[in-house]
Amino acid sequence: MDLKALTQLLGEKVKTDPVTLTAFSTDATPEFKATPEAVVFAESRDDVVKLIQFANENKVPVITRGAGSNLAAATVPITGGIILVMTKLNRILEISKSEMLAVVEPAVTNVNLDNAAAEYGLMYPPDPGSKTVSTIGGNIATCAGGLRGLKYGVTRNYVLGLEVVLGTGEVINTGSRMVKDVAGYDITRLLVGSEGTLGVITKATVALRPRPTISKYGVAYFKTLADASVAVDAIVGAGILPATLEFLDQVCINAVEKFAAIGLDTSAGALLLFGEDGDSDDVEIKTQQMADICANPAGVISVTRAKNVVEADQLLFARRCALPALAREASLAVSEDICVPRPLLAETVAKIAEISKARQLKIGVFGHAGDGNLHPKVLADINDPAEVARLHAALDDIFNLALDMGGTITGEHGVGIAKLPYLERKVGKEQMYLFRRIKSAFDPNGILNPGKTGS
Amino acid sequence: MNQNLPFTPKLLERCISCGYCLPACPTYVITQEEISSPRGRINLMRAVQIGELSIDQTLEQSSYCLGCRACESVCPAGVEYGTLLEEWRSAAWQGKNRNLILKLLLFAVNQSWRVRLLGIFNPRNFQKSKWNEYSIMLGCFERGLFPNVSAAAQKNLSINVNGNQGCCGALHAHNGELARGKEMAKKLGEQLPGKIITTSGGCAAHLASVIGKDRVFEYSEVLFNQVDLLKPVLINGEKARVALQDSCHLRHGLQIYQQPRAILKQIADFVELPGASDCCGAAGTYAILRARDSKKVFDKKAKEIEKLNLDFIISVNPGCTRQLATQLKRRKIKTKVMHIAEFVALSNSINA
């Protein structure tokens, strides 16, 4: 690559020093590392256009990156090339109360958008565990979910329109500010979850929702995660679609308690966090209903209701920290992201426990139980090659299990590099070919995040 | 384990690069660039550890980091970033990489007699009294710059003082001389047997990390036990309006932040400063070695302090007192700056 020409084009926004390159050689995925040839900090859409035109002419890979908090190595530059960093494009351009929408630059974090919406009595519902750091652009690129998915849906339900730079350098505007708009193919939906392989998002119009004024939470402890899963199925089976239905197994409860120290019952085999939000007495009724349902299944240890907002926030915070907190338990901790149909949840978690036993590895399981979305985190000693090999075997078991259950290899983290080997089994050969044809329509020279989905 | 490795491998392994630290890091907030975030810096340390980068290449980031440890408080994985930074600077800031001003500063406090010299105009410096349960630590630069702070603390808590004491070594530990810093802390622990009270958050954290937290107490932590006895500080008959600037190492290193607030709530009209736990930019020697960056870090805080319309902004660490006073004065903001011990002395209450 002609780095000099690139620097002439974009000046000091281009970094090629080894220190910067090193800092961008990884994202939040363990075990994946590759050093880029250059890093570009975009400060405007025009910077992105210039860079993509340059990369397209010179056939250089461009890997777009937000906060770098993704867990599937989607932003690791395995083919070399340029890391396009969006973090400086972090302004909220507009919040329209009457239209209930926001227009944002891609690197606005979830928490900043949600806080800004709160000033208008609104909220931005998708709230991944990493919401303090993850960006809306990254959320869209991976179709991030979060803790409120069951009731509110995930990122794809909130993207109204996008400004996108294609692999050719052309700029398109998809969708609009309206809820209804069926003029042409739904390119917006296609871009959601495309992991930077179809275009670079430079602006997003996202829907907001009225902010609930009341929220209530409770926590139930069970002997096993399978017992908790039975309660989850019973809750939704009773016609309740709560805002929060999250669980943690004992490995996770212990790790979280070590960090947050909020008095969780570390002797229990599983913790189920349930909660509802809204604006009426219905919130109280639903929360109590959930507490009552939890008190029934076999294996229940205790059910308590959070006394106040502080207590509820602590519980949510604890759940949110489960993923990184598990790093306390081992020097290598790989987090996965499978989804299974909810009625099969209990069977799935029981089978993960079997995998843990067979592979002689500790696996901490937590997840968005209501969505059937599990995050098994496999733990190993990074300095023990045999154990690391067993870890990979366990991950393979887990993906196969998910597919055997009619589930999926990723619910919200994305495919990236980590799960690419399993993609074909999930979607089939014909769809893989279709992915490639779609990719070449957006990015004929294959410069956008190559070696990943659609390549 | 290879003894020559610059970093303790277990400490480096702990980080899983989740990035939860990014929004907590003052330098990342300013630059929005990965290399000036804790996660990015740990990546640099890892590259140094395996020889991909030379230690000299990482010099700039080792010094641009404030060392405030705000990242530790938000790190669910429990990465001991403060210790990693000390190891980093101990490896990087050697030989030609050692700043001349820094050399002078560390030289000045390296020996007990020089520390005593810093407070030569302070008569208490030569006082010697019988040991009782607590000894007060006079500090090094605090002894010279703010002698009234330990005097006030001594009065508030009626504790005795032993003039023959050196520096705790925090300055050394944070500035590339970790081994010497630990040695000095041990020595101070011998000079002041029993429990030690300090009016400096930064010193408290360092001393506690070497001689054990059970022997080291920060002033407000002790005074907190008698908070009910304190009387208000009045200005024209009204409680003084105050806010607190946390000491980074006191808060993020020792998790002490509720006690000074409880004291201030008791004796004043306390308001929470937004970003009270964010570094003020003093950061030990940072305000001297990187004056321009230190000023930049303070910009946001200046606006926040001005907006609150305070009588006093209270500090719990001498470096913060100096930074707040200098930076507010430079911006012509009239809010007075005072250490919590001096402020409590204004209430003229307990033991009076």
mmCIF file of C-alpha atoms in Angstrom, chain B residues 143-345:
data_model
loop_
_atom_site.group_PDB
_atom_site.id
_atom_site.type_symbol
_atom_site.label_atom_id
_atom_site.label_comp_id
_atom_site.label_asym_id
_atom_site.label_seq_id
_atom_site.Cartn_x
_atom_site.Cartn_y
_atom_site.Cartn_z
ATOM 1 C CA ARG B 143 5.129 19.512 54.832
ATOM 2 C CA GLY B 144 6.641 22.408 52.959
ATOM 3 C CA LEU B 145 3.694 23.690 50.936
ATOM 4 C CA PHE B 146 0.719 23.117 53.226
ATOM 5 C CA PRO B 147 1.984 22.733 56.818
ATOM 6 C CA ASN B 148 -1.395 23.901 58.131
ATOM 7 C CA VAL B 149 -3.092 20.766 56.879
ATOM 8 C CA SER B 150 -1.398 18.318 59.190
ATOM 9 C CA ALA B 151 -1.520 20.924 61.959
ATOM 10 C CA ALA B 152 -5.297 21.092 61.562
ATOM 11 C CA ALA B 153 -5.624 17.322 61.414
ATOM 12 C CA GLN B 154 -3.498 16.993 64.494
ATOM 13 C CA LYS B 155 -5.765 19.427 66.296
ATOM 14 C CA ASN B 156 -9.027 17.837 65.097
ATOM 15 C CA LEU B 157 -7.989 14.401 66.170
ATOM 16 C CA SER B 158 -5.573 15.296 69.009
ATOM 17 C CA ILE B 159 -2.885 13.002 67.792
ATOM 18 C CA ASN B 160 0.781 13.306 68.356
ATOM 19 C CA VAL B 161 3.457 14.056 65.867
ATOM 20 C CA ASN B 162 6.937 12.769 65.370
ATOM 21 C CA GLY B 163 9.071 15.204 63.368
ATOM 22 C CA ASN B 164 11.621 12.564 62.458
ATOM 23 C CA GLN B 165 9.936 11.001 59.469
ATOM 24 C CA GLY B 166 10.599 10.745 55.767
ATOM 25 C CA CYS B 167 8.538 10.538 52.622
ATOM 26 C CA CYS B 168 6.318 7.505 52.007
ATOM 27 C CA GLY B 169 7.841 6.897 48.582
ATOM 28 C CA ALA B 170 4.635 7.275 46.572
ATOM 29 C CA LEU B 171 6.366 9.782 44.309
ATOM 30 C CA HIS B 172 9.126 7.277 43.621
ATOM 31 C CA ALA B 173 6.730 4.383 43.058
ATOM 32 C CA HIS B 174 4.602 6.359 40.608
ATOM 33 C CA ASN B 175 7.559 7.796 38.745
ATOM 34 C CA GLY B 176 9.709 4.891 37.723
ATOM 35 C CA GLU B 177 11.372 3.903 41.004
ATOM 36 C CA LEU B 178 9.024 1.266 42.313
ATOM 37 C CA ALA B 179 11.623 -0.608 44.375
ATOM 38 C CA ARG B 180 12.855 2.572 46.079
ATOM 39 C CA GLY B 181 9.261 3.656 46.638
ATOM 40 C CA LYS B 182 8.507 0.445 48.475
ATOM 41 C CA GLU B 183 11.699 0.714 50.522
ATOM 42 C CA MET B 184 10.781 4.238 51.634
ATOM 43 C CA ALA B 185 7.289 3.135 52.654
ATOM 44 C CA LYS B 186 8.758 0.351 54.769
ATOM 45 C CA LYS B 187 11.169 2.793 56.373
ATOM 46 C CA LEU B 188 8.355 5.200 57.188
ATOM 47 C CA GLY B 189 6.432 2.300 58.684
ATOM 48 C CA GLU B 190 9.389 1.764 61.029
ATOM 49 C CA GLN B 191 9.722 5.461 61.867
ATOM 50 C CA LEU B 192 6.032 5.619 62.761
ATOM 51 C CA PRO B 193 5.174 2.380 64.534
ATOM 52 C CA GLY B 194 1.505 1.508 65.029
ATOM 53 C CA LYS B 195 -1.288 3.138 63.116
ATOM 54 C CA ILE B 196 -0.554 5.998 60.760
ATOM 55 C CA ILE B 197 -2.923 8.810 59.816
ATOM 56 C CA THR B 198 -2.313 10.705 56.614
ATOM 57 C CA THR B 199 -3.976 13.749 55.119
ATOM 58 C CA SER B 200 -2.943 12.728 51.635
ATOM 59 C CA GLY B 201 -5.069 10.286 49.635
ATOM 60 C CA GLY B 202 -2.238 9.402 47.288
ATOM 61 C CA CYS B 203 0.164 8.609 50.120
ATOM 62 C CA ALA B 204 -2.491 6.574 51.935
ATOM 63 C CA ALA B 205 -2.932 4.261 48.954
ATOM 64 C CA HIS B 206 0.776 3.747 48.372
ATOM 65 C CA LEU B 207 1.679 3.260 52.031
ATOM 66 C CA ALA B 208 -1.228 0.842 52.513
ATOM 67 C CA SER B 209 -0.135 -1.183 49.483
ATOM 68 C CA VAL B 210 3.273 -1.735 51.103
ATOM 69 C CA ILE B 211 2.776 -1.930 54.885
ATOM 70 C CA GLY B 212 -0.856 -3.062 54.874
ATOM 71 C CA LYS B 213 -4.176 -1.234 55.005
ATOM 72 C CA ASP B 214 -4.672 -2.210 58.670
ATOM 73 C CA ARG B 215 -1.944 0.255 59.652
ATOM 74 C CA VAL B 216 -2.816 3.137 57.351
ATOM 75 C CA PHE B 217 -5.753 5.501 57.755
ATOM 76 C CA GLU B 218 -6.726 8.504 55.768
ATOM 77 C CA TYR B 219 -7.780 11.472 57.892
ATOM 78 C CA SER B 220 -11.473 11.515 56.974
ATOM 79 C CA GLU B 221 -11.715 7.779 57.543
ATOM 80 C CA VAL B 222 -10.781 8.338 61.206
ATOM 81 C CA LEU B 223 -12.757 11.522 61.733
ATOM 82 C CA PHE B 224 -15.788 9.781 60.255
ATOM 83 C CA ASN B 225 -16.067 7.780 63.499
ATOM 84 C CA GLN B 226 -16.982 10.961 65.370
ATOM 85 C CA VAL B 227 -18.918 12.666 62.597
ATOM 86 C CA ASP B 228 -21.952 13.242 64.867
ATOM 87 C CA LEU B 229 -19.899 15.494 67.131
ATOM 88 C CA LEU B 230 -18.945 17.919 64.405
ATOM 89 C CA LYS B 231 -20.463 21.382 64.270
ATOM 90 C CA PRO B 232 -21.291 23.316 61.112
ATOM 91 C CA VAL B 233 -19.057 25.819 59.361
ATOM 92 C CA LEU B 234 -21.133 28.965 59.023
ATOM 93 C CA ILE B 235 -20.763 31.905 56.677
ATOM 94 C CA ASN B 236 -23.028 34.826 57.636
ATOM 95 C CA GLY B 237 -25.134 32.430 59.661
ATOM 96 C CA GLU B 238 -25.615 30.000 56.773
ATOM 97 C CA LYS B 239 -23.879 26.664 56.275
ATOM 98 C CA ALA B 240 -20.984 27.011 53.841
ATOM 99 C CA ARG B 241 -21.723 25.629 50.380
ATOM 100 C CA VAL B 242 -19.082 23.061 49.487
ATOM 101 C CA ALA B 243 -18.273 20.236 47.105
ATOM 102 C CA LEU B 244 -15.610 17.566 47.228
ATOM 103 C CA GLN B 245 -12.927 16.693 44.722
ATOM 104 C CA ASP B 246 -12.072 13.030 45.289
ATOM 105 C CA SER B 247 -8.479 11.916 45.526
ATOM 106 C CA CYS B 248 -8.051 9.398 42.717
ATOM 107 C CA HIS B 249 -5.983 6.869 44.594
ATOM 108 C CA LEU B 250 -8.058 7.228 47.725
ATOM 109 C CA ARG B 251 -11.223 6.496 45.782
ATOM 110 C CA HIS B 252 -10.056 4.031 43.141
ATOM 111 C CA GLY B 253 -7.260 2.471 45.163
ATOM 112 C CA LEU B 254 -8.790 2.310 48.656
ATOM 113 C CA GLN B 255 -12.494 2.821 47.861
ATOM 114 C CA ILE B 256 -12.655 5.674 50.394
ATOM 115 C CA TYR B 257 -15.065 8.333 49.163
ATOM 116 C CA GLN B 258 -18.158 8.098 51.337
ATOM 117 C CA GLN B 259 -16.426 9.165 54.559
ATOM 118 C CA PRO B 260 -15.305 12.649 53.472
ATOM 119 C CA ARG B 261 -18.760 13.208 52.001
ATOM 120 C CA ALA B 262 -20.434 12.204 55.252
ATOM 121 C CA ILE B 263 -18.255 14.683 57.142
ATOM 122 C CA LEU B 264 -19.010 17.494 54.721
ATOM 123 C CA LYS B 265 -22.731 16.731 54.764
ATOM 124 C CA GLN B 266 -22.631 17.050 58.551
ATOM 125 C CA ILE B 267 -20.864 20.408 58.710
ATOM 126 C CA ALA B 268 -21.735 22.129 55.448
ATOM 127 C CA ASP B 269 -24.243 22.528 52.651
ATOM 128 C CA PHE B 270 -22.740 19.745 50.559
ATOM 129 C CA VAL B 271 -23.367 19.460 46.843
ATOM 130 C CA GLU B 272 -22.015 16.676 44.674
ATOM 131 C CA LEU B 273 -19.611 17.925 42.028
ATOM 132 C CA PRO B 274 -20.405 16.188 38.712
ATOM 133 C CA GLY B 275 -17.302 14.223 37.877
ATOM 134 C CA ALA B 276 -15.966 14.546 41.431
ATOM 135 C CA SER B 277 -14.273 11.200 40.944
ATOM 136 C CA ASP B 278 -12.578 12.298 37.707
ATOM 137 C CA CYS B 279 -8.927 13.236 38.019
ATOM 138 C CA CYS B 280 -8.248 16.974 38.429
ATOM 139 C CA GLY B 281 -5.021 16.654 36.478
ATOM 140 C CA ALA B 282 -2.690 17.059 39.457
ATOM 141 C CA ALA B 283 -1.792 13.365 39.323
ATOM 142 C CA GLY B 284 1.348 13.595 41.440
ATOM 143 C CA THR B 285 4.138 15.028 39.311
ATOM 144 C CA TYR B 286 1.923 15.212 36.197
ATOM 145 C CA ALA B 287 0.938 18.848 36.727
ATOM 146 C CA ILE B 288 4.635 19.734 36.712
ATOM 147 C CA LEU B 289 5.921 17.349 34.057
ATOM 148 C CA ARG B 290 3.003 17.719 31.637
ATOM 149 C CA ALA B 291 1.602 21.110 32.540
ATOM 150 C CA ARG B 292 -0.264 21.618 29.274
ATOM 151 C CA ASP B 293 -2.059 18.273 29.375
ATOM 152 C CA SER B 294 -2.794 18.742 33.055
ATOM 153 C CA LYS B 295 -4.502 22.033 32.250
ATOM 154 C CA LYS B 296 -6.528 20.366 29.497
ATOM 155 C CA VAL B 297 -7.738 17.671 31.876
ATOM 156 C CA PHE B 298 -8.884 20.397 34.260
ATOM 157 C CA ASP B 299 -10.922 22.337 31.668
ATOM 158 C CA LYS B 300 -14.134 20.370 32.190
ATOM 159 C CA LYS B 301 -13.777 20.481 35.944
ATOM 160 C CA ALA B 302 -13.327 24.253 35.956
ATOM 161 C CA LYS B 303 -16.677 24.695 34.255
ATOM 162 C CA GLU B 304 -18.370 22.283 36.626
ATOM 163 C CA ILE B 305 -16.970 23.976 39.712
ATOM 164 C CA GLU B 306 -17.887 27.437 38.469
ATOM 165 C CA LYS B 307 -21.449 26.355 37.742
ATOM 166 C CA LEU B 308 -22.031 25.182 41.326
ATOM 167 C CA ASN B 309 -21.348 28.594 42.837
ATOM 168 C CA LEU B 310 -19.495 27.179 45.848
ATOM 169 C CA ASP B 311 -17.887 28.800 48.864
ATOM 170 C CA PHE B 312 -15.278 26.078 48.999
ATOM 171 C CA ILE B 313 -14.074 23.189 46.909
ATOM 172 C CA ILE B 314 -12.651 20.655 49.332
ATOM 173 C CA SER B 315 -9.741 18.360 48.608
ATOM 174 C CA VAL B 316 -8.361 15.296 50.370
ATOM 175 C CA ASN B 317 -4.911 15.303 48.857
ATOM 176 C CA PRO B 318 -2.253 18.053 48.746
ATOM 177 C CA GLY B 319 -1.556 17.645 45.015
ATOM 178 C CA CYS B 320 -5.243 18.253 44.276
ATOM 179 C CA THR B 321 -5.258 21.307 46.562
ATOM 180 C CA ARG B 322 -2.389 22.800 44.609
ATOM 181 C CA GLN B 323 -3.888 21.948 41.224
ATOM 182 C CA LEU B 324 -7.353 23.273 42.112
ATOM 183 C CA ALA B 325 -5.924 26.530 43.500
ATOM 184 C CA THR B 326 -3.598 27.120 40.546
ATOM 185 C CA GLN B 327 -6.083 26.215 37.842
ATOM 186 C CA LEU B 328 -9.031 28.112 39.361
ATOM 187 C CA LYS B 329 -6.895 31.186 39.869
ATOM 188 C CA ARG B 330 -5.667 31.013 36.265
ATOM 189 C CA ARG B 331 -9.302 31.038 35.113
ATOM 190 C CA LYS B 332 -10.264 33.776 37.583
ATOM 191 C CA ILE B 333 -12.779 31.538 39.349
ATOM 192 C CA LYS B 334 -13.226 32.766 42.902
ATOM 193 C CA THR B 335 -14.125 29.463 44.627
ATOM 194 C CA LYS B 336 -11.767 28.922 47.570
ATOM 195 C CA VAL B 337 -9.836 25.685 47.797
ATOM 196 C CA MET B 338 -9.263 23.990 51.124
ATOM 197 C CA HIS B 339 -8.119 20.650 52.435
ATOM 198 C CA ILE B 340 -10.813 18.855 54.416
ATOM 199 C CA ALA B 341 -8.756 18.956 57.653
ATOM 200 C CA GLU B 342 -8.441 22.733 57.491
ATOM 201 C CA PHE B 343 -12.131 23.042 56.701
ATOM 202 C CA VAL B 344 -13.102 20.919 59.687
ATOM 203 C CA ALA B 345 -10.839 23.121 61.824
#
